Amino acid sequence: MRGCTRARSATVAPVSATAAKRALITGVTGQDGSYLAELLLGHGYTVIGVVRRSSTLNFERIAHIQDRITLVPADLLDEVSLIEVLRDHQPTEVYNLAAQSFVQTSWSQPVLTGETTALGVTRILDAIRIVDPEIRFYQASSSEMFGKVHEVPQKETTPFYPRSPYGVAKVYGHWITVNYRESYDLHATSGMLFNHESPRRGLEFVTRKVSHGVARIACGLDDKLALGNLDSQRDWGYAADYVRAMWLMLQQDEPADYVVATGETHSVRELCELAFAAAGLDWEQHVVVDERFLRPAEVDLLVGDATKAHETLGWRREVDFPHLVETMVEADLDLVRAQLG
Ligand code: NDP
Ligand code: GDR
């Protein structure tokens, strides 16, 4: 249990003896991109990160490694820009993590979500096909593709039933990856990852919204936290564990599809209980339900079966849910305390 105290620093994975390779990451400024860049640097890779044009820099998540990676301008909406970065930087592996990734926004911006999260995958696959079909490709697919689930737990063969424009776009991204693998013999892999979180998670996602909300309440800045569906259940893992699975997938001789998950599911209510308790607070005194955060269609129960990733990749998660929640609350307590001076 912690109050509004203490400081904390980021860590970078140690350098290993893996032979030098060149990896290009789209979405390097996002949560997963930052952890993957750290991991690949630790394995001795040259890392090239794609950043899109913005009126202000948003490199917070990669500030600590910015001098060790090459940042290049390109956009998933612009195929020529992708062709040029592949030609200029000649990666051996491409990790396509860029997306409009917030499910709620996909209802208010469905066309943008489709352009980026669905067609963006075709643009980068086409760029690879044109520039160098030997490049190994990772597509960031999602448990949201399972949506209104056909079976519990969900595995690689579970049929899709997406429940949001985002989920629909990810189904397209998955199938175009499979199709380019089969049509052009690309080493194209689809990682169907269940929710993964960290102190670097965007503030709009529920785990971070809760951990940051707890910190603000613990520090006396707020009293209430407004949430949507408290009964939603998710299979939540730790982002740094999950980017390790991405890398392992591209080290396999053959491309394939893999589910990555913890195999446990927890409700938003349980998340609240743990997070508020980590700061010595009672969640029921502070959480209120606000219908603005309810969704037009919901994914109620996601839980994954990662047997294939365990057996083929030798992947295991290292951080469990209570530890993850506690770590996020601690990091946000430190952040809010630092902001208060
Ligand atoms: P984030 O939202 O944190 O990061 C998304 C990244 O995509 C950002 O770097 C963003 O850039 C970039 N981006 C958005 N649009 C474009 C564009 N048009 N051109 C180039 N870059 C763009 O996502 P996560 O790191 O959490 O997730 C990574 C990927 O994994 C996403 O594809 C997501 O859909 C998928 N995924 C995530 C899961 C999770 O639980 N985190 C689970 C399953 C799948 P900018 O910083 O400029 O906005
Ligand atoms: P999700 O993550 O939609 O699963 O997508 P999010 O954290 O947004 O929602 C998880 C569940 O929590 C419920 N919820 C709330 N969600 C948000 N954001 N805000 C709230 O106030 C709130 N209250 C309850 C939601 O209804 C939902 O059921 C994430 C993204 O990273 C995707 O890109 C990724 O593909 C999937 O995970 C797997």
Short mmCIF file of N, CA and C in Angstrom, two decimals, residues 230-297:
data_model
loop_
_atom_site.label_atom_id
_atom_site.label_comp_id
_atom_site.label_asym_id
_atom_site.label_seq_id
_atom_site.Cartn_x
_atom_site.Cartn_y
_atom_site.Cartn_z
N LEU A 230 -18.55 -1.43 -15.44
CA LEU A 230 -17.68 -2.05 -14.42
C LEU A 230 -17.68 -3.57 -14.52
N ASP A 231 -18.61 -4.13 -15.28
CA ASP A 231 -18.70 -5.59 -15.40
C ASP A 231 -17.88 -6.16 -16.55
N SER A 232 -17.33 -5.30 -17.41
CA SER A 232 -16.48 -5.79 -18.51
C SER A 232 -15.34 -6.61 -17.95
N GLN A 233 -15.01 -7.68 -18.64
CA GLN A 233 -13.88 -8.50 -18.21
C GLN A 233 -12.82 -8.53 -19.30
N ARG A 234 -11.57 -8.42 -18.88
CA ARG A 234 -10.47 -8.44 -19.82
C ARG A 234 -9.36 -9.35 -19.30
N ASP A 235 -8.57 -9.84 -20.23
CA ASP A 235 -7.38 -10.64 -19.94
C ASP A 235 -6.20 -9.66 -20.05
N TRP A 236 -5.82 -9.10 -18.88
CA TRP A 236 -4.83 -8.01 -18.87
C TRP A 236 -3.42 -8.53 -18.55
N GLY A 237 -2.47 -8.24 -19.43
CA GLY A 237 -1.07 -8.58 -19.16
C GLY A 237 -0.21 -7.32 -19.16
N TYR A 238 1.09 -7.52 -19.05
CA TYR A 238 2.06 -6.42 -18.96
C TYR A 238 2.74 -6.23 -20.33
N ALA A 239 2.75 -5.00 -20.81
CA ALA A 239 3.22 -4.71 -22.17
C ALA A 239 4.64 -5.22 -22.43
N ALA A 240 5.54 -5.08 -21.47
CA ALA A 240 6.93 -5.49 -21.71
C ALA A 240 7.02 -7.00 -21.94
N ASP A 241 6.13 -7.77 -21.27
CA ASP A 241 6.09 -9.22 -21.53
C ASP A 241 5.61 -9.49 -22.96
N TYR A 242 4.66 -8.67 -23.43
CA TYR A 242 4.01 -8.96 -24.71
C TYR A 242 4.89 -8.60 -25.91
N VAL A 243 5.70 -7.55 -25.78
CA VAL A 243 6.58 -7.22 -26.92
C VAL A 243 7.65 -8.31 -27.10
N ARG A 244 7.97 -9.02 -26.00
CA ARG A 244 8.90 -10.15 -26.13
C ARG A 244 8.30 -11.23 -27.03
N ALA A 245 7.01 -11.44 -26.92
CA ALA A 245 6.34 -12.42 -27.78
C ALA A 245 6.40 -11.98 -29.24
N MET A 246 6.24 -10.68 -29.49
CA MET A 246 6.31 -10.18 -30.88
C MET A 246 7.66 -10.54 -31.49
N TRP A 247 8.71 -10.24 -30.74
CA TRP A 247 10.06 -10.50 -31.25
C TRP A 247 10.27 -12.00 -31.48
N LEU A 248 9.83 -12.82 -30.53
CA LEU A 248 9.99 -14.27 -30.69
C LEU A 248 9.29 -14.76 -31.96
N MET A 249 8.14 -14.19 -32.27
CA MET A 249 7.40 -14.62 -33.47
C MET A 249 8.24 -14.44 -34.74
N LEU A 250 8.97 -13.31 -34.81
CA LEU A 250 9.74 -13.06 -36.03
C LEU A 250 11.06 -13.83 -36.05
N GLN A 251 11.38 -14.53 -34.97
CA GLN A 251 12.60 -15.35 -34.97
C GLN A 251 12.30 -16.79 -35.42
N GLN A 252 11.04 -17.09 -35.68
CA GLN A 252 10.66 -18.44 -36.13
C GLN A 252 10.95 -18.59 -37.63
N ASP A 253 11.26 -19.81 -38.04
CA ASP A 253 11.52 -20.05 -39.47
C ASP A 253 10.28 -19.77 -40.31
N GLU A 254 9.12 -20.15 -39.78
CA GLU A 254 7.88 -20.01 -40.54
C GLU A 254 6.97 -18.94 -39.92
N PRO A 255 6.33 -18.12 -40.76
CA PRO A 255 5.34 -17.16 -40.23
C PRO A 255 4.07 -17.88 -39.80
N ALA A 256 3.35 -17.32 -38.86
CA ALA A 256 2.14 -17.98 -38.36
C ALA A 256 1.28 -16.96 -37.60
N ASP A 257 0.20 -17.44 -37.01
CA ASP A 257 -0.66 -16.61 -36.15
C ASP A 257 -0.54 -17.13 -34.72
N TYR A 258 -0.48 -16.21 -33.77
CA TYR A 258 -0.34 -16.60 -32.37
C TYR A 258 -1.26 -15.76 -31.49
N VAL A 259 -1.92 -16.41 -30.54
CA VAL A 259 -2.60 -15.71 -29.45
C VAL A 259 -1.60 -15.49 -28.32
N VAL A 260 -1.59 -14.27 -27.77
CA VAL A 260 -0.76 -13.97 -26.60
C VAL A 260 -1.68 -13.41 -25.51
N ALA A 261 -1.71 -14.10 -24.38
CA ALA A 261 -2.67 -13.77 -23.32
C ALA A 261 -2.17 -14.37 -22.01
N THR A 262 -2.81 -13.98 -20.90
CA THR A 262 -2.43 -14.57 -19.62
C THR A 262 -3.26 -15.80 -19.28
N GLY A 263 -4.46 -15.89 -19.89
CA GLY A 263 -5.37 -16.99 -19.55
C GLY A 263 -6.24 -16.69 -18.34
N GLU A 264 -6.10 -15.48 -17.78
CA GLU A 264 -6.93 -15.05 -16.63
C GLU A 264 -7.79 -13.89 -17.07
N THR A 265 -8.98 -13.79 -16.50
CA THR A 265 -9.77 -12.61 -16.81
C THR A 265 -10.20 -11.92 -15.52
N HIS A 266 -10.27 -10.60 -15.57
CA HIS A 266 -10.66 -9.79 -14.40
C HIS A 266 -11.63 -8.71 -14.85
N SER A 267 -12.52 -8.32 -13.95
CA SER A 267 -13.48 -7.27 -14.29
C SER A 267 -12.89 -5.89 -14.00
N VAL A 268 -13.53 -4.88 -14.58
CA VAL A 268 -13.13 -3.50 -14.28
C VAL A 268 -13.33 -3.23 -12.79
N ARG A 269 -14.36 -3.84 -12.21
CA ARG A 269 -14.61 -3.69 -10.77
C ARG A 269 -13.41 -4.22 -9.96
N GLU A 270 -12.92 -5.41 -10.33
CA GLU A 270 -11.74 -5.95 -9.63
C GLU A 270 -10.52 -5.03 -9.80
N LEU A 271 -10.38 -4.51 -11.01
CA LEU A 271 -9.28 -3.55 -11.27
C LEU A 271 -9.37 -2.38 -10.29
N CYS A 272 -10.59 -1.86 -10.11
CA CYS A 272 -10.78 -0.72 -9.19
C CYS A 272 -10.43 -1.11 -7.75
N GLU A 273 -10.91 -2.27 -7.34
CA GLU A 273 -10.64 -2.71 -5.96
C GLU A 273 -9.13 -2.74 -5.70
N LEU A 274 -8.39 -3.38 -6.61
CA LEU A 274 -6.94 -3.53 -6.43
C LEU A 274 -6.22 -2.18 -6.49
N ALA A 275 -6.60 -1.36 -7.45
CA ALA A 275 -5.88 -0.10 -7.67
C ALA A 275 -6.09 0.87 -6.50
N PHE A 276 -7.33 1.00 -6.06
CA PHE A 276 -7.57 1.91 -4.93
C PHE A 276 -6.92 1.37 -3.65
N ALA A 277 -6.98 0.04 -3.47
CA ALA A 277 -6.35 -0.56 -2.28
C ALA A 277 -4.85 -0.31 -2.27
N ALA A 278 -4.23 -0.29 -3.46
CA ALA A 278 -2.77 -0.07 -3.54
C ALA A 278 -2.38 1.30 -2.99
N ALA A 279 -3.34 2.23 -2.96
CA ALA A 279 -3.07 3.56 -2.39
C ALA A 279 -3.78 3.74 -1.05
N GLY A 280 -4.28 2.61 -0.48
CA GLY A 280 -4.93 2.69 0.82
C GLY A 280 -6.32 3.31 0.76
N LEU A 281 -7.00 3.20 -0.40
CA LEU A 281 -8.32 3.82 -0.57
C LEU A 281 -9.38 2.75 -0.82
N ASP A 282 -10.64 3.12 -0.55
CA ASP A 282 -11.79 2.24 -0.80
C ASP A 282 -12.45 2.70 -2.11
N TRP A 283 -12.42 1.85 -3.14
CA TRP A 283 -12.90 2.27 -4.46
C TRP A 283 -14.36 2.70 -4.44
N GLU A 284 -15.16 2.08 -3.56
CA GLU A 284 -16.60 2.38 -3.57
C GLU A 284 -16.90 3.81 -3.11
N GLN A 285 -15.94 4.42 -2.44
CA GLN A 285 -16.12 5.82 -2.00
C GLN A 285 -15.88 6.81 -3.15
N HIS A 286 -15.26 6.33 -4.23
CA HIS A 286 -14.78 7.27 -5.25
C HIS A 286 -15.28 7.01 -6.67
N VAL A 287 -15.58 5.76 -7.01
CA VAL A 287 -15.94 5.44 -8.40
C VAL A 287 -17.42 5.70 -8.64
N VAL A 288 -17.70 6.42 -9.73
CA VAL A 288 -19.10 6.65 -10.15
C VAL A 288 -19.23 6.18 -11.60
N VAL A 289 -20.41 5.68 -11.94
CA VAL A 289 -20.64 5.25 -13.32
C VAL A 289 -21.23 6.40 -14.11
N ASP A 290 -20.63 6.67 -15.27
CA ASP A 290 -21.07 7.76 -16.14
C ASP A 290 -21.36 7.15 -17.50
N GLU A 291 -22.60 7.32 -17.97
CA GLU A 291 -22.98 6.63 -19.21
C GLU A 291 -22.21 7.12 -20.44
N ARG A 292 -21.54 8.25 -20.34
CA ARG A 292 -20.70 8.71 -21.47
C ARG A 292 -19.60 7.70 -21.79
N PHE A 293 -19.24 6.87 -20.81
CA PHE A 293 -18.16 5.92 -21.03
C PHE A 293 -18.66 4.52 -21.37
N LEU A 294 -19.98 4.39 -21.52
CA LEU A 294 -20.54 3.12 -22.01
C LEU A 294 -20.40 3.08 -23.52
N ARG A 295 -20.30 1.87 -24.10
CA ARG A 295 -20.07 1.74 -25.54
C ARG A 295 -21.33 1.27 -26.26
N PRO A 296 -21.48 1.67 -27.54
CA PRO A 296 -22.65 1.22 -28.31
C PRO A 296 -22.76 -0.29 -28.37
N ALA A 297 -21.63 -0.98 -28.42
CA ALA A 297 -21.63 -2.45 -28.38
C ALA A 297 -20.41 -2.84 -27.56
#
